[in-house]
Coordinates of C-alpha atoms and ligand atoms in Angstrom, one line a residue:
X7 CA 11.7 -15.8 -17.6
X8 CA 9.4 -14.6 -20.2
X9 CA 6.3 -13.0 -19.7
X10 CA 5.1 -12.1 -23.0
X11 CA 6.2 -15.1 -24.5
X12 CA 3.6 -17.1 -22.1
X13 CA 0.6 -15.2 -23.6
X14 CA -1.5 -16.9 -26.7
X15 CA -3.0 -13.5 -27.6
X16 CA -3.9 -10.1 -26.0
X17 CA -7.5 -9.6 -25.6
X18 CA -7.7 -6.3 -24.5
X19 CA -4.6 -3.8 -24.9
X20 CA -3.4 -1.3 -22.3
X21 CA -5.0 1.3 -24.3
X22 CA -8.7 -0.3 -24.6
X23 CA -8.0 -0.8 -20.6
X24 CA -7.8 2.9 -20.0
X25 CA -10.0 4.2 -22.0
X26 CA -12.4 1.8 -20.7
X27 CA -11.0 2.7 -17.4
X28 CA -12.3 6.4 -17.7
X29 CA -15.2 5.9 -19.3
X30 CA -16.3 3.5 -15.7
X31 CA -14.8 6.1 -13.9
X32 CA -16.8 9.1 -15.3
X33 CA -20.5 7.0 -14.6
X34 CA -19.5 6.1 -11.5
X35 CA -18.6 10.1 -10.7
X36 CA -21.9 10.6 -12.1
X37 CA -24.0 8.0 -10.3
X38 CA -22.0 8.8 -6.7
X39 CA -22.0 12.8 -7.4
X40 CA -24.8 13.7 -5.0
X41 CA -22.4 11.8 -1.8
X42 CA -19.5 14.8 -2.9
X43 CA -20.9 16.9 -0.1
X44 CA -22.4 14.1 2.2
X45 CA -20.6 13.7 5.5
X46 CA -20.5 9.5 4.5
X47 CA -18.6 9.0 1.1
X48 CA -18.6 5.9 -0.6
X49 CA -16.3 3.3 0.4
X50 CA -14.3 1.7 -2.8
X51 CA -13.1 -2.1 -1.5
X52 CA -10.6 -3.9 -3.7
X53 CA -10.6 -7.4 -3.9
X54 CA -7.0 -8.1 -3.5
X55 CA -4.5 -9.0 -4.9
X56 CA -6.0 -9.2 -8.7
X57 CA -8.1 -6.0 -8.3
X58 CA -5.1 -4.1 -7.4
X59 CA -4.0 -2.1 -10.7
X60 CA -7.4 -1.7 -11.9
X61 CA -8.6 -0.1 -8.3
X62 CA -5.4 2.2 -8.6
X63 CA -6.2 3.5 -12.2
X64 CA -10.4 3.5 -11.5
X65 CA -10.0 5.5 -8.1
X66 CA -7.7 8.5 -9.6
X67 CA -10.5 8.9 -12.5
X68 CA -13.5 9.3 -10.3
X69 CA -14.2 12.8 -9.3
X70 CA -15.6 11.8 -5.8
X71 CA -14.5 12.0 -2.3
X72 CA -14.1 8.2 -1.5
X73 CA -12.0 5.7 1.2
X74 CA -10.6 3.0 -0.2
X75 CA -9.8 -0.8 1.7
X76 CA -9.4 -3.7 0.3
X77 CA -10.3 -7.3 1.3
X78 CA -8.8 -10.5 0.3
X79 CA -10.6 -13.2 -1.3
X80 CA -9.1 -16.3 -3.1
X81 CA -10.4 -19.3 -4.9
X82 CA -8.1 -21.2 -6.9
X83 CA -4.7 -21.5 -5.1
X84 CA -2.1 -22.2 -7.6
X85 CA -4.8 -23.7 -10.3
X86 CA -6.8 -22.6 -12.9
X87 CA -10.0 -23.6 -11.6
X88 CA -12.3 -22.1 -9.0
X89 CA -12.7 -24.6 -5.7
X90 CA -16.3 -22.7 -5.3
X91 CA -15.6 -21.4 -1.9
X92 CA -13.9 -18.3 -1.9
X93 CA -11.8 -17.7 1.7
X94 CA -12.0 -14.3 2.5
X95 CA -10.7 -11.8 4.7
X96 CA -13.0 -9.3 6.1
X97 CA -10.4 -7.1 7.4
X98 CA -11.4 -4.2 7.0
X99 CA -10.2 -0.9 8.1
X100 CA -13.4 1.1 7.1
X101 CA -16.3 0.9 8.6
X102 CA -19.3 0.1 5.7
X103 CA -21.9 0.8 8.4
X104 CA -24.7 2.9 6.7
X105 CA -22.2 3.7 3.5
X106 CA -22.6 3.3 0.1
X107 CA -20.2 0.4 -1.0
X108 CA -18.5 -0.7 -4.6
X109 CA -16.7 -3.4 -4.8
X110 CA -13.8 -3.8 -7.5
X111 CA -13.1 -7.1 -8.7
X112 CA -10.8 -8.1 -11.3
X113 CA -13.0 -10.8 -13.1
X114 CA -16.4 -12.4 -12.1
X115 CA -16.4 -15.8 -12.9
X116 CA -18.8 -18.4 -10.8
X117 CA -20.1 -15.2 -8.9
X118 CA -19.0 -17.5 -5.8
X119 CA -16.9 -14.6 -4.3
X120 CA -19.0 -11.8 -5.3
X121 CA -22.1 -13.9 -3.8
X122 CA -20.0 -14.5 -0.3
X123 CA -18.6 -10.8 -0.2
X124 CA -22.1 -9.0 -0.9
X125 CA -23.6 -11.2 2.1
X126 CA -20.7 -10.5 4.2
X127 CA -20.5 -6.6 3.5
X128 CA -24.6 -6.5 4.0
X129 CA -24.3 -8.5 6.9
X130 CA -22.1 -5.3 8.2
X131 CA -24.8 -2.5 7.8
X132 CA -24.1 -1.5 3.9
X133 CA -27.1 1.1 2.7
X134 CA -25.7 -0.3 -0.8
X135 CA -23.3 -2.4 -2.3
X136 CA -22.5 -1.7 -5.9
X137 CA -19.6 -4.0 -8.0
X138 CA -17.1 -3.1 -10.6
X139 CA -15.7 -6.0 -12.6
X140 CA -12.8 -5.3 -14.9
X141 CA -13.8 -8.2 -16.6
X142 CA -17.1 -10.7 -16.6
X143 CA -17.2 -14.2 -17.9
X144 CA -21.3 -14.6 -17.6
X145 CA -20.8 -17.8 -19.6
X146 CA -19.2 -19.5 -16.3
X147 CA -21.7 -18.2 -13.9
X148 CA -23.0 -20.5 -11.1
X149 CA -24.2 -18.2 -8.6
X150 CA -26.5 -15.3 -8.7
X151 CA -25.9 -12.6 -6.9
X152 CA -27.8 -9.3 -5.5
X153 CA -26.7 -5.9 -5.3
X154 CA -27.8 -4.1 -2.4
X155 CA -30.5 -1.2 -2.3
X156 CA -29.2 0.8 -5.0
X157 CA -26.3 -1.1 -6.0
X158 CA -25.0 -0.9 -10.0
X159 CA -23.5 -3.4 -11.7
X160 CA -20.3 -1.8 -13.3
X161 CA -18.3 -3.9 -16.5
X162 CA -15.3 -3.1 -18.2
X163 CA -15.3 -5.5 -20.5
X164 CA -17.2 -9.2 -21.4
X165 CA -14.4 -11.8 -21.3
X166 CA -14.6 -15.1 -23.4
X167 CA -14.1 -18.2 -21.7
X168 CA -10.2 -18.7 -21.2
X169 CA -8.0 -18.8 -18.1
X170 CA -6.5 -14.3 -18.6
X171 CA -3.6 -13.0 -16.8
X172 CA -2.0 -9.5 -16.9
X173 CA -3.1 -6.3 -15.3
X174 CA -3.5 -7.7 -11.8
X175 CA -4.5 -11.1 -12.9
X176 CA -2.5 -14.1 -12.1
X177 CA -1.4 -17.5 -12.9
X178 CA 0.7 -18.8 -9.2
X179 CA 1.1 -15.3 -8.6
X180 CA 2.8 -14.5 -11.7
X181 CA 2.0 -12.2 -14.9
X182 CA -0.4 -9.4 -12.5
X183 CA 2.3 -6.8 -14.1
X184 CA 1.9 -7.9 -17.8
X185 CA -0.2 -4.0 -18.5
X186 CA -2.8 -6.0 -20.8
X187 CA -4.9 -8.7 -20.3
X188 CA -4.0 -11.7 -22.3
X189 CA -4.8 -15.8 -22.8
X190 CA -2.6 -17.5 -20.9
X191 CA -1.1 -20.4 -22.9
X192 CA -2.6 -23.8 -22.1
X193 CA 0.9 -25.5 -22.1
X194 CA 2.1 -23.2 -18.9
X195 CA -1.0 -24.8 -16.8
X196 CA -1.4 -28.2 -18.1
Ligands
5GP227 P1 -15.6 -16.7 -8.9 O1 -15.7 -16.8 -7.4 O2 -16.5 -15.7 -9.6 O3 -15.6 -18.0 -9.6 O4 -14.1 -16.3 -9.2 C1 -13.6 -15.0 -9.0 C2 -12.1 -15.1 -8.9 O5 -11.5 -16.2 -9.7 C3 -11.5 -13.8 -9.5 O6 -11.5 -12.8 -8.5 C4 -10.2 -14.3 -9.9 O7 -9.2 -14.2 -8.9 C5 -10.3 -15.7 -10.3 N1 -10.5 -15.9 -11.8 C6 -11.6 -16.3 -12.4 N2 -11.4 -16.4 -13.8 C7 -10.0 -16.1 -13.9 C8 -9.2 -16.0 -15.1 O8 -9.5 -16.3 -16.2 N3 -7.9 -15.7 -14.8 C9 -7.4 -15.4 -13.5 N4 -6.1 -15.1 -13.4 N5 -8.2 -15.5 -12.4 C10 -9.5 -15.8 -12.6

């Protein structure tokens, strides 16, 4: 099966990802450096599965004591479209009781998950919740949401409006280890 072959064009190349990578990584070491010596690091939460290689390459930058858990959220089955209502598992190994949170998402798009996860992370005693999108679509959005206390809103990149796979991003599970992000092409989903 071919992988490559599926992709219209790469929007952003493995290199543009890790540069980009480090430079998120060295603002968030900045912005969490006075928690280094506090008895409650932050706690890094991963939305799995699609967050999964960008969590990886983020937390090994950042110069910061931190946990990390993750927490499963999915919209769209095997689609291309958002349902609206994320389901999400709060399982979480961590407690985020009086901690500083970030969460890492792959890609906001509706801000439907992001909305449901900040409410359900401040609903369990965050002092802040912060997000780090690998990539944002703001020309989708249907949902505000609001960072908590002194939450930052951390992008890698702005993404144009086109279903992307690659680097953790799927179409029915597949392409998450293509190492760029790319256009999926419209014939493999129509
Ligand atoms: P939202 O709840 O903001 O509408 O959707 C967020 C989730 O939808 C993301 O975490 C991601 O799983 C999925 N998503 C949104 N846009 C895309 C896209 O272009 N490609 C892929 N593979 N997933 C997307």
């Amino acid at each position: 099966m071919a992988l490559d072959g599926d992709i219209d064009r790469i929007l952003f190349t493995e290199e543009q990802i890790s540069k980009r990578v480090s430079e998120l990584a060295s603002l968030i070491s900045d912005d969490f450096a006075a928690t280094a010596d506090s008895p409650s690091p932050p706690v890094v939460i991963g939305v799995a599965t699609g967050a999964f290689l960008f969590l990886a390459d983020l937390v090994r930058k950042v110069k910061v004591p931190l946990y990390v858990d993750f927490i499963r959220a999915e919209s769209y089955g095997c689609g291309t479209k958002s349902n609206g209502a994320p389901r999400i598992s709060l399982a979480l190994k961590v407690d985020v009781q009086d901690k500083h949170v970030i969460v890492v998402e792959d890609i906001v798009d509706t801000g439907n998950t992001l909305a449901s996860l900040i409410s359900l992370l401040k609903s369990k005693g965050a002092s802040s919740i912060s997000v780090c999108t690998l990539l944002d679509k703001p020309a989708r959005r249907k949902v505000d949401f609001q960072l908590v206390g002194e939450g930052k809103f951390y992008c890698g990149f702005e993404c144009p409006d086109h279903f992307v796979v690659g680097y953790g991003l799927d179409f029915a599970e597949l392409y998450r280890n293509l190492p760029y992000v790319g256009v999926l092409k419209p014939e493999i989903y129509k």
